[in-house]
């Protein structure tokens, strides 16, 4: 069999339910999924997931699981082999899942990937997810901003991780990525004589979890969360780097309850800050676009 000649494969991505609470189900709803969503049946929805190598749209069919939540996605792709088809389908779908995971603040974790040849039905193969964290590429759906694709991907990775230690690092990375985006937006902001142009809108740190914890109570009501980043998140990140690169006489044992509790609190706070800063930056970017004169 000539593996180099493109063939059509049907790739199914099974989604793990993740720790989303019952009050926050990942529902199949055309209005929630975006403008490109089309309801096929009561339990099936078609969405535009990306573009093919030839630049043609790639559509995926989403299906509910037995609990009525988003359970699987099937996409048909042309590829020289099953592994390449699996990777191609993930490259199309995972950026979309990352965008939804950020927008809804729920984990969407990829599980098993199944590949079959629909023409003959004779070939079927299953792979473990070839990758969970998607690198920024040139071929992305028009509904996903290239500037935020890596950010959404890392945020979803943090939500799906079972380790508070690793989740904190993911959310901290999102906050650091935003610094570059903030600088780019500041450079793009139109400036007029005697006018400041669009300004960022801020939210105050709320009086609820995780900020009711003793270490965070002093920040409640403060407007700028970067003080929290500098005083709490940066020292924790430096502690991790010190443990990993330098080593200590008493190493950090992640199974110890005090370490797990510490990074559980830090992860929850960093998750809130990362998401709020991103939402405000996206709005600021839209305000810049609205204020920029059309040529």
PDB file of C-alpha atoms in Angstrom:
ATOM      1  CA  UNK A   1       0.000   0.000   0.000  1.00  0.00           C
ATOM      2  CA  UNK A   2       1.338   3.394  -0.955  1.00  0.00           C
ATOM      3  CA  UNK A   3       1.414   5.362   2.301  1.00  0.00           C
ATOM      4  CA  UNK A   4       2.429   8.559   0.505  1.00  0.00           C
ATOM      5  CA  UNK A   5      -0.740   8.831  -1.603  1.00  0.00           C
ATOM      6  CA  UNK A   6      -3.358  10.804   0.371  1.00  0.00           C
ATOM      7  CA  UNK A   7      -6.374   8.803   1.448  1.00  0.00           C
ATOM      8  CA  UNK A   8      -9.497   9.817   3.277  1.00  0.00           C
ATOM      9  CA  UNK A   9      -9.655   8.891   6.955  1.00  0.00           C
ATOM     10  CA  UNK A  10     -12.313   9.410   9.583  1.00  0.00           C
ATOM     11  CA  UNK A  11     -10.781  10.436  12.896  1.00  0.00           C
ATOM     12  CA  UNK A  12     -12.723  10.349  16.166  1.00  0.00           C
ATOM     13  CA  UNK A  13     -11.449  12.193  19.232  1.00  0.00           C
ATOM     14  CA  UNK A  14     -12.887  10.949  22.520  1.00  0.00           C
ATOM     15  CA  UNK A  15     -13.078  13.622  25.187  1.00  0.00           C
ATOM     16  CA  UNK A  16     -12.494  12.970  28.861  1.00  0.00           C
ATOM     17  CA  UNK A  17     -15.212  14.417  31.088  1.00  0.00           C
ATOM     18  CA  UNK A  18     -12.745  16.302  33.255  1.00  0.00           C
ATOM     19  CA  UNK A  19     -13.565  17.850  36.647  1.00  0.00           C
ATOM     20  CA  UNK A  20     -16.232  20.221  35.309  1.00  0.00           C
ATOM     21  CA  UNK A  21     -18.954  20.599  37.986  1.00  0.00           C
ATOM     22  CA  UNK A  22     -22.518  19.493  37.096  1.00  0.00           C
ATOM     23  CA  UNK A  23     -23.640  23.122  37.053  1.00  0.00           C
ATOM     24  CA  UNK A  24     -21.182  23.864  34.214  1.00  0.00           C
ATOM     25  CA  UNK A  25     -21.813  21.171  31.574  1.00  0.00           C
ATOM     26  CA  UNK A  26     -20.209  21.438  28.165  1.00  0.00           C
ATOM     27  CA  UNK A  27     -23.455  21.490  26.235  1.00  0.00           C
ATOM     28  CA  UNK A  28     -23.948  21.084  22.511  1.00  0.00           C
ATOM     29  CA  UNK A  29     -25.543  24.416  21.728  1.00  0.00           C
ATOM     30  CA  UNK A  30     -25.155  26.153  18.337  1.00  0.00           C
ATOM     31  CA  UNK A  31     -25.275  29.606  19.936  1.00  0.00           C
ATOM     32  CA  UNK A  32     -22.574  28.654  22.403  1.00  0.00           C
ATOM     33  CA  UNK A  33     -20.312  26.963  19.857  1.00  0.00           C
ATOM     34  CA  UNK A  34     -20.102  29.968  17.524  1.00  0.00           C
ATOM     35  CA  UNK A  35     -21.281  31.255  14.171  1.00  0.00           C
ATOM     36  CA  UNK A  36     -19.979  28.244  12.223  1.00  0.00           C
ATOM     37  CA  UNK A  37     -22.035  25.711  14.201  1.00  0.00           C
ATOM     38  CA  UNK A  38     -24.922  23.900  12.507  1.00  0.00           C
ATOM     39  CA  UNK A  39     -27.273  21.581  14.391  1.00  0.00           C
ATOM     40  CA  UNK A  40     -27.351  18.222  12.581  1.00  0.00           C
ATOM     41  CA  UNK A  41     -29.504  16.342  15.087  1.00  0.00           C
ATOM     42  CA  UNK A  42     -30.534  16.848  18.700  1.00  0.00           C
ATOM     43  CA  UNK A  43     -27.306  15.207  19.881  1.00  0.00           C
ATOM     44  CA  UNK A  44     -25.009  16.154  16.967  1.00  0.00           C
ATOM     45  CA  UNK A  45     -23.561  19.468  15.883  1.00  0.00           C
ATOM     46  CA  UNK A  46     -21.311  20.415  12.960  1.00  0.00           C
ATOM     47  CA  UNK A  47     -18.661  23.092  13.420  1.00  0.00           C
ATOM     48  CA  UNK A  48     -15.875  24.520  11.298  1.00  0.00           C
ATOM     49  CA  UNK A  49     -12.710  23.257  12.964  1.00  0.00           C
ATOM     50  CA  UNK A  50      -9.917  24.538  10.745  1.00  0.00           C
ATOM     51  CA  UNK A  51      -8.532  24.374   7.239  1.00  0.00           C
ATOM     52  CA  UNK A  52      -7.012  21.545   5.209  1.00  0.00           C
ATOM     53  CA  UNK A  53      -3.569  21.608   3.648  1.00  0.00           C
ATOM     54  CA  UNK A  54      -5.209  22.890   0.461  1.00  0.00           C
ATOM     55  CA  UNK A  55      -6.905  25.705   2.371  1.00  0.00           C
ATOM     56  CA  UNK A  56     -10.369  24.117   2.332  1.00  0.00           C
ATOM     57  CA  UNK A  57     -12.543  24.263   5.484  1.00  0.00           C
ATOM     58  CA  UNK A  58     -12.492  21.204   7.741  1.00  0.00           C
ATOM     59  CA  UNK A  59     -15.758  20.430   9.511  1.00  0.00           C
ATOM     60  CA  UNK A  60     -16.169  18.327  12.640  1.00  0.00           C
ATOM     61  CA  UNK A  61     -19.290  16.644  13.995  1.00  0.00           C
ATOM     62  CA  UNK A  62     -19.643  16.927  17.784  1.00  0.00           C
ATOM     63  CA  UNK A  63     -21.680  14.353  19.683  1.00  0.00           C
ATOM     64  CA  UNK A  64     -23.084  14.156  23.174  1.00  0.00           C
ATOM     65  CA  UNK A  65     -22.132  11.424  25.607  1.00  0.00           C
ATOM     66  CA  UNK A  66     -24.528   9.564  27.868  1.00  0.00           C
ATOM     67  CA  UNK A  67     -24.548  12.494  30.309  1.00  0.00           C
ATOM     68  CA  UNK A  68     -25.558  14.980  27.615  1.00  0.00           C
ATOM     69  CA  UNK A  69     -22.159  16.646  27.551  1.00  0.00           C
ATOM     70  CA  UNK A  70     -19.669  17.076  24.756  1.00  0.00           C
ATOM     71  CA  UNK A  71     -18.278  13.573  24.414  1.00  0.00           C
ATOM     72  CA  UNK A  72     -16.597  13.117  21.046  1.00  0.00           C
ATOM     73  CA  UNK A  73     -15.697  14.855  17.810  1.00  0.00           C
ATOM     74  CA  UNK A  74     -15.333  13.243  14.382  1.00  0.00           C
ATOM     75  CA  UNK A  75     -13.510  14.838  11.469  1.00  0.00           C
ATOM     76  CA  UNK A  76     -12.739  13.548   7.953  1.00  0.00           C
ATOM     77  CA  UNK A  77      -9.278  14.405   6.610  1.00  0.00           C
ATOM     78  CA  UNK A  78      -7.108  13.462   3.624  1.00  0.00           C
ATOM     79  CA  UNK A  79      -3.770  12.079   4.752  1.00  0.00           C
ATOM     80  CA  UNK A  80      -1.046   9.646   3.616  1.00  0.00           C
ATOM     81  CA  UNK A  81      -1.483   7.459   6.686  1.00  0.00           C
ATOM     82  CA  UNK A  82      -3.464   6.919   9.922  1.00  0.00           C
ATOM     83  CA  UNK A  83      -0.945   8.532  12.272  1.00  0.00           C
ATOM     84  CA  UNK A  84      -0.689  11.608  10.061  1.00  0.00           C
ATOM     85  CA  UNK A  85      -4.503  11.738   9.905  1.00  0.00           C
ATOM     86  CA  UNK A  86      -4.668  11.577  13.703  1.00  0.00           C
ATOM     87  CA  UNK A  87      -2.186  14.421  14.094  1.00  0.00           C
ATOM     88  CA  UNK A  88      -3.946  16.495  11.416  1.00  0.00           C
ATOM     89  CA  UNK A  89      -7.331  16.110  13.122  1.00  0.00           C
ATOM     90  CA  UNK A  90      -5.819  17.147  16.475  1.00  0.00           C
ATOM     91  CA  UNK A  91      -4.162  20.175  14.859  1.00  0.00           C
ATOM     92  CA  UNK A  92      -7.603  21.269  13.624  1.00  0.00           C
ATOM     93  CA  UNK A  93      -9.683  20.508  16.699  1.00  0.00           C
ATOM     94  CA  UNK A  94      -7.489  21.166  19.726  1.00  0.00           C
ATOM     95  CA  UNK A  95      -7.147  24.940  19.114  1.00  0.00           C
ATOM     96  CA  UNK A  96     -10.947  25.103  18.949  1.00  0.00           C
ATOM     97  CA  UNK A  97     -11.267  23.091  22.175  1.00  0.00           C
ATOM     98  CA  UNK A  98      -8.717  25.384  23.834  1.00  0.00           C
ATOM     99  CA  UNK A  99     -10.707  28.449  22.824  1.00  0.00           C
ATOM    100  CA  UNK A 100     -13.927  26.966  24.244  1.00  0.00           C
ATOM    101  CA  UNK A 101     -12.123  25.796  27.388  1.00  0.00           C
ATOM    102  CA  UNK A 102     -10.967  29.362  28.039  1.00  0.00           C
ATOM    103  CA  UNK A 103     -14.302  31.001  27.167  1.00  0.00           C
ATOM    104  CA  UNK A 104     -16.315  28.670  29.397  1.00  0.00           C
ATOM    105  CA  UNK A 105     -13.586  28.184  32.048  1.00  0.00           C
ATOM    106  CA  UNK A 106     -14.014  24.398  31.981  1.00  0.00           C
ATOM    107  CA  UNK A 107     -11.483  21.652  31.157  1.00  0.00           C
ATOM    108  CA  UNK A 108     -11.795  19.896  27.799  1.00  0.00           C
ATOM    109  CA  UNK A 109      -9.319  17.024  27.930  1.00  0.00           C
ATOM    110  CA  UNK A 110      -8.495  14.819  24.962  1.00  0.00           C
ATOM    111  CA  UNK A 111      -8.509  11.054  25.472  1.00  0.00           C
ATOM    112  CA  UNK A 112      -8.341   8.299  22.874  1.00  0.00           C
ATOM    113  CA  UNK A 113      -7.995   9.016  19.154  1.00  0.00           C
ATOM    114  CA  UNK A 114      -9.491   6.452  16.722  1.00  0.00           C
ATOM    115  CA  UNK A 115      -8.771   6.365  12.976  1.00  0.00           C
ATOM    116  CA  UNK A 116     -10.599   4.328  10.329  1.00  0.00           C
ATOM    117  CA  UNK A 117     -10.942   4.154   6.551  1.00  0.00           C
ATOM    118  CA  UNK A 118     -14.632   4.880   5.820  1.00  0.00           C
ATOM    119  CA  UNK A 119     -14.358   3.700   2.216  1.00  0.00           C
ATOM    120  CA  UNK A 120     -13.599   0.067   3.057  1.00  0.00           C
ATOM    121  CA  UNK A 121     -14.265  -0.006   6.774  1.00  0.00           C
ATOM    122  CA  UNK A 122     -11.509  -2.599   6.965  1.00  0.00           C
ATOM    123  CA  UNK A 123      -8.843  -0.443   8.563  1.00  0.00           C
ATOM    124  CA  UNK A 124      -9.142   0.810  12.087  1.00  0.00           C
ATOM    125  CA  UNK A 125      -6.461   1.930  14.493  1.00  0.00           C
ATOM    126  CA  UNK A 126      -6.358   3.724  17.818  1.00  0.00           C
ATOM    127  CA  UNK A 127      -3.727   6.090  19.125  1.00  0.00           C
ATOM    128  CA  UNK A 128      -3.098   7.812  22.376  1.00  0.00           C
ATOM    129  CA  UNK A 129      -3.482  11.557  21.979  1.00  0.00           C
ATOM    130  CA  UNK A 130      -0.364  12.521  19.964  1.00  0.00           C
ATOM    131  CA  UNK A 131      -0.134  15.806  21.828  1.00  0.00           C
ATOM    132  CA  UNK A 132      -2.253  17.838  24.217  1.00  0.00           C
ATOM    133  CA  UNK A 133      -0.556  21.213  23.995  1.00  0.00           C
ATOM    134  CA  UNK A 134      -0.888  22.652  20.497  1.00  0.00           C
ATOM    135  CA  UNK A 135       1.923  24.750  19.064  1.00  0.00           C
ATOM    136  CA  UNK A 136       1.089  27.949  17.238  1.00  0.00           C
ATOM    137  CA  UNK A 137       0.817  27.230  13.508  1.00  0.00           C
ATOM    138  CA  UNK A 138      -0.150  29.064  10.353  1.00  0.00           C
ATOM    139  CA  UNK A 139      -3.272  27.023   9.612  1.00  0.00           C
ATOM    140  CA  UNK A 140      -5.920  27.974  12.151  1.00  0.00           C
ATOM    141  CA  UNK A 141      -9.617  28.656  11.942  1.00  0.00           C
ATOM    142  CA  UNK A 142     -10.589  32.225  11.182  1.00  0.00           C
ATOM    143  CA  UNK A 143     -12.629  32.155  14.414  1.00  0.00           C
ATOM    144  CA  UNK A 144      -9.432  31.786  16.499  1.00  0.00           C
ATOM    145  CA  UNK A 145      -7.078  34.743  16.880  1.00  0.00           C
ATOM    146  CA  UNK A 146      -3.497  33.701  16.207  1.00  0.00           C
ATOM    147  CA  UNK A 147      -2.345  36.098  18.936  1.00  0.00           C
ATOM    148  CA  UNK A 148      -4.227  34.181  21.609  1.00  0.00           C
ATOM    149  CA  UNK A 149      -4.025  30.598  20.322  1.00  0.00           C
ATOM    150  CA  UNK A 150      -0.968  29.660  22.401  1.00  0.00           C
ATOM    151  CA  UNK A 151      -2.468  31.393  25.427  1.00  0.00           C
ATOM    152  CA  UNK A 152      -5.765  29.455  25.145  1.00  0.00           C
ATOM    153  CA  UNK A 153      -3.842  26.224  24.650  1.00  0.00           C
ATOM    154  CA  UNK A 154      -1.744  26.661  27.785  1.00  0.00           C
ATOM    155  CA  UNK A 155      -4.811  27.740  29.795  1.00  0.00           C
ATOM    156  CA  UNK A 156      -6.627  24.529  28.773  1.00  0.00           C
ATOM    157  CA  UNK A 157      -3.543  22.530  29.689  1.00  0.00           C
ATOM    158  CA  UNK A 158      -3.637  24.048  33.165  1.00  0.00           C
ATOM    159  CA  UNK A 159      -7.346  23.282  33.573  1.00  0.00           C
ATOM    160  CA  UNK A 160      -6.912  19.664  32.466  1.00  0.00           C
ATOM    161  CA  UNK A 161      -3.883  18.931  34.630  1.00  0.00           C
ATOM    162  CA  UNK A 162      -4.402  16.904  37.783  1.00  0.00           C
ATOM    163  CA  UNK A 163      -1.374  18.582  39.385  1.00  0.00           C
ATOM    164  CA  UNK A 164      -1.872  21.908  41.139  1.00  0.00           C
ATOM    165  CA  UNK A 165       1.895  22.391  40.891  1.00  0.00           C
ATOM    166  CA  UNK A 166       1.843  22.106  37.077  1.00  0.00           C
ATOM    167  CA  UNK A 167      -1.453  23.996  36.713  1.00  0.00           C
ATOM    168  CA  UNK A 168       0.058  26.975  38.532  1.00  0.00           C
ATOM    169  CA  UNK A 169       2.979  27.016  36.095  1.00  0.00           C
ATOM    170  CA  UNK A 170       0.554  26.981  33.135  1.00  0.00           C
ATOM    171  CA  UNK A 171      -1.518  29.898  34.444  1.00  0.00           C
ATOM    172  CA  UNK A 172       1.637  31.843  35.329  1.00  0.00           C
ATOM    173  CA  UNK A 173       2.862  31.304  31.769  1.00  0.00           C
ATOM    174  CA  UNK A 174      -0.422  32.738  30.460  1.00  0.00           C
ATOM    175  CA  UNK A 175       0.103  35.858  32.573  1.00  0.00           C
ATOM    176  CA  UNK A 176       3.636  36.253  31.186  1.00  0.00           C
ATOM    177  CA  UNK A 177       2.421  35.780  27.593  1.00  0.00           C
ATOM    178  CA  UNK A 178      -0.042  38.592  28.196  1.00  0.00           C
ATOM    179  CA  UNK A 179       2.812  40.987  28.934  1.00  0.00           C
ATOM    180  CA  UNK A 180       3.971  40.680  25.316  1.00  0.00           C
ATOM    181  CA  UNK A 181       0.433  41.082  23.979  1.00  0.00           C
ATOM    182  CA  UNK A 182      -0.078  44.151  26.202  1.00  0.00           C
ATOM    183  CA  UNK A 183       3.043  45.733  24.752  1.00  0.00           C
ATOM    184  CA  UNK A 184       1.902  45.052  21.191  1.00  0.00           C
ATOM    185  CA  UNK A 185      -1.514  46.542  21.920  1.00  0.00           C
ATOM    186  CA  UNK A 186       0.018  49.634  23.510  1.00  0.00           C
ATOM    187  CA  UNK A 187       2.122  50.161  20.380  1.00  0.00           C
ATOM    188  CA  UNK A 188      -0.967  49.756  18.172  1.00  0.00           C
ATOM    189  CA  UNK A 189      -3.151  52.144  20.168  1.00  0.00           C
ATOM    190  CA  UNK A 190      -4.036  55.242  18.142  1.00  0.00           C
ATOM    191  CA  UNK A 191      -2.868  58.473  19.746  1.00  0.00           C
ATOM    192  CA  UNK A 192      -4.370  61.856  19.080  1.00  0.00           C
ATOM    193  CA  UNK A 193      -3.310  65.263  20.311  1.00  0.00           C
ATOM    194  CA  UNK A 194      -4.887  65.867  23.724  1.00  0.00           C
ATOM    195  CA  UNK A 195      -6.530  62.423  23.855  1.00  0.00           C
ATOM    196  CA  UNK A 196      -5.421  59.181  25.501  1.00  0.00           C
ATOM    197  CA  UNK A 197      -7.328  56.853  23.180  1.00  0.00           C
ATOM    198  CA  UNK A 198      -8.807  53.572  24.429  1.00  0.00           C
ATOM    199  CA  UNK A 199      -8.022  52.546  27.984  1.00  0.00           C
ATOM    200  CA  UNK A 200      -8.026  49.156  29.639  1.00  0.00           C
ATOM    201  CA  UNK A 201     -10.865  48.331  31.968  1.00  0.00           C
ATOM    202  CA  UNK A 202     -10.020  46.595  35.216  1.00  0.00           C
ATOM    203  CA  UNK A 203     -11.926  44.456  37.672  1.00  0.00           C
ATOM    204  CA  UNK A 204     -11.328  44.326  41.389  1.00  0.00           C
ATOM    205  CA  UNK A 205     -10.240  41.143  43.134  1.00  0.00           C
ATOM    206  CA  UNK A 206     -13.439  39.549  44.490  1.00  0.00           C
ATOM    207  CA  UNK A 207     -14.326  38.537  48.018  1.00  0.00           C
ATOM    208  CA  UNK A 208     -14.744  34.842  47.220  1.00  0.00           C
ATOM    209  CA  UNK A 209     -12.661  31.726  46.669  1.00  0.00           C
ATOM    210  CA  UNK A 210      -9.720  31.488  46.420  1.00  0.00           C
ATOM    211  CA  UNK A 211      -9.157  35.009  47.739  1.00  0.00           C
ATOM    212  CA  UNK A 212     -10.790  34.240  51.084  1.00  0.00           C
ATOM    213  CA  UNK A 213      -7.695  32.205  51.937  1.00  0.00           C
ATOM    214  CA  UNK A 214      -5.495  33.969  54.525  1.00  0.00           C
ATOM    215  CA  UNK A 215      -2.566  34.607  52.162  1.00  0.00           C
ATOM    216  CA  UNK A 216      -4.792  36.420  49.626  1.00  0.00           C
ATOM    217  CA  UNK A 217      -7.261  38.356  51.805  1.00  0.00           C
ATOM    218  CA  UNK A 218      -5.144  41.516  51.803  1.00  0.00           C
ATOM    219  CA  UNK A 219      -5.583  41.759  48.006  1.00  0.00           C
ATOM    220  CA  UNK A 220      -9.404  41.728  48.046  1.00  0.00           C
ATOM    221  CA  UNK A 221     -10.796  44.890  46.484  1.00  0.00           C
ATOM    222  CA  UNK A 222      -7.532  45.918  44.857  1.00  0.00           C
ATOM    223  CA  UNK A 223      -7.889  46.925  41.240  1.00  0.00           C
ATOM    224  CA  UNK A 224      -4.611  45.879  39.676  1.00  0.00           C
ATOM    225  CA  UNK A 225      -3.826  42.159  40.004  1.00  0.00           C
ATOM    226  CA  UNK A 226      -0.190  42.669  38.941  1.00  0.00           C
ATOM    227  CA  UNK A 227       0.654  43.405  42.569  1.00  0.00           C
ATOM    228  CA  UNK A 228      -0.588  39.909  43.349  1.00  0.00           C
ATOM    229  CA  UNK A 229       1.542  38.526  40.527  1.00  0.00           C
ATOM    230  CA  UNK A 230       4.706  40.224  41.787  1.00  0.00           C
ATOM    231  CA  UNK A 231       4.259  39.416  45.480  1.00  0.00           C
ATOM    232  CA  UNK A 232       2.783  35.905  45.342  1.00  0.00           C
ATOM    233  CA  UNK A 233       3.147  34.275  41.932  1.00  0.00           C
ATOM    234  CA  UNK A 234       6.679  35.359  41.009  1.00  0.00           C
ATOM    235  CA  UNK A 235       8.286  34.136  44.270  1.00  0.00           C
ATOM    236  CA  UNK A 236       6.488  30.788  43.896  1.00  0.00           C
ATOM    237  CA  UNK A 237       7.676  30.464  40.307  1.00  0.00           C
ATOM    238  CA  UNK A 238      11.246  31.291  41.393  1.00  0.00           C
ATOM    239  CA  UNK A 239      11.004  28.701  44.149  1.00  0.00           C
ATOM    240  CA  UNK A 240      10.059  26.073  41.574  1.00  0.00           C
ATOM    241  CA  UNK A 241      12.969  27.063  39.334  1.00  0.00           C
ATOM    242  CA  UNK A 242      15.364  26.914  42.287  1.00  0.00           C
ATOM    243  CA  UNK A 243      14.150  23.438  43.255  1.00  0.00           C
ATOM    244  CA  UNK A 244      14.366  22.125  39.708  1.00  0.00           C
ATOM    245  CA  UNK A 245      17.694  23.667  38.656  1.00  0.00           C
ATOM    246  CA  UNK A 246      19.726  24.129  41.821  1.00  0.00           C
ATOM    247  CA  UNK A 247      18.438  21.575  44.275  1.00  0.00           C
ATOM    248  CA  UNK A 248      18.134  22.037  48.031  1.00  0.00           C
ATOM    249  CA  UNK A 249      19.007  20.125  51.167  1.00  0.00           C
ATOM    250  CA  UNK A 250      15.272  19.649  51.767  1.00  0.00           C
ATOM    251  CA  UNK A 251      13.679  19.031  48.335  1.00  0.00           C
ATOM    252  CA  UNK A 252      10.152  20.041  47.514  1.00  0.00           C
ATOM    253  CA  UNK A 253       7.992  16.907  47.916  1.00  0.00           C
ATOM    254  CA  UNK A 254       4.820  17.450  45.889  1.00  0.00           C
ATOM    255  CA  UNK A 255       2.966  14.711  47.759  1.00  0.00           C
ATOM    256  CA  UNK A 256       3.292  16.559  51.061  1.00  0.00           C
ATOM    257  CA  UNK A 257      -0.018  18.104  52.077  1.00  0.00           C
ATOM    258  CA  UNK A 258       1.412  21.542  52.848  1.00  0.00           C
ATOM    259  CA  UNK A 259       3.018  21.766  49.397  1.00  0.00           C
ATOM    260  CA  UNK A 260      -0.122  20.516  47.626  1.00  0.00           C
ATOM    261  CA  UNK A 261      -2.305  22.981  49.570  1.00  0.00           C
ATOM    262  CA  UNK A 262       0.025  25.884  48.849  1.00  0.00           C
ATOM    263  CA  UNK A 263       0.113  25.305  45.114  1.00  0.00           C
ATOM    264  CA  UNK A 264      -3.583  24.470  45.024  1.00  0.00           C
ATOM    265  CA  UNK A 265      -4.313  27.967  46.356  1.00  0.00           C
ATOM    266  CA  UNK A 266      -1.761  29.573  44.053  1.00  0.00           C
ATOM    267  CA  UNK A 267      -3.149  27.723  41.034  1.00  0.00           C
ATOM    268  CA  UNK A 268      -6.736  28.786  41.763  1.00  0.00           C
ATOM    269  CA  UNK A 269      -5.719  32.435  42.194  1.00  0.00           C
ATOM    270  CA  UNK A 270      -3.486  32.411  39.106  1.00  0.00           C
ATOM    271  CA  UNK A 271      -6.313  30.858  37.082  1.00  0.00           C
ATOM    272  CA  UNK A 272      -8.660  33.726  37.987  1.00  0.00           C
ATOM    273  CA  UNK A 273      -6.038  36.399  37.313  1.00  0.00           C
ATOM    274  CA  UNK A 274      -4.946  34.861  33.988  1.00  0.00           C
ATOM    275  CA  UNK A 275      -8.501  34.621  32.698  1.00  0.00           C
ATOM    276  CA  UNK A 276      -9.567  38.104  33.825  1.00  0.00           C
ATOM    277  CA  UNK A 277      -6.471  39.765  32.387  1.00  0.00           C
ATOM    278  CA  UNK A 278      -6.983  37.952  29.088  1.00  0.00           C
ATOM    279  CA  UNK A 279     -10.657  38.919  28.860  1.00  0.00           C
ATOM    280  CA  UNK A 280      -9.821  42.565  29.525  1.00  0.00           C
ATOM    281  CA  UNK A 281      -6.975  42.542  27.003  1.00  0.00           C
ATOM    282  CA  UNK A 282      -9.230  41.070  24.316  1.00  0.00           C
ATOM    283  CA  UNK A 283     -11.760  43.831  25.010  1.00  0.00           C
ATOM    284  CA  UNK A 284      -8.995  46.457  24.915  1.00  0.00           C
ATOM    285  CA  UNK A 285      -7.867  45.088  21.551  1.00  0.00           C
ATOM    286  CA  UNK A 286     -11.418  45.414  20.224  1.00  0.00           C
ATOM    287  CA  UNK A 287     -11.597  48.999  21.504  1.00  0.00           C
ATOM    288  CA  UNK A 288      -8.353  49.779  19.665  1.00  0.00           C
ATOM    289  CA  UNK A 289      -9.749  48.333  16.439  1.00  0.00           C
ATOM    290  CA  UNK A 290     -12.940  50.421  16.811  1.00  0.00           C
ATOM    291  CA  UNK A 291     -10.938  53.614  17.456  1.00  0.00           C
ATOM    292  CA  UNK A 292      -8.450  53.103  14.615  1.00  0.00           C
ATOM    293  CA  UNK A 293      -9.395  55.123  11.519  1.00  0.00           C
ATOM    294  CA  UNK A 294     -10.235  53.009   8.492  1.00  0.00           C
ATOM    295  CA  UNK A 295      -7.965  53.584   5.524  1.00  0.00           C
TER     296      UNK A 295
END
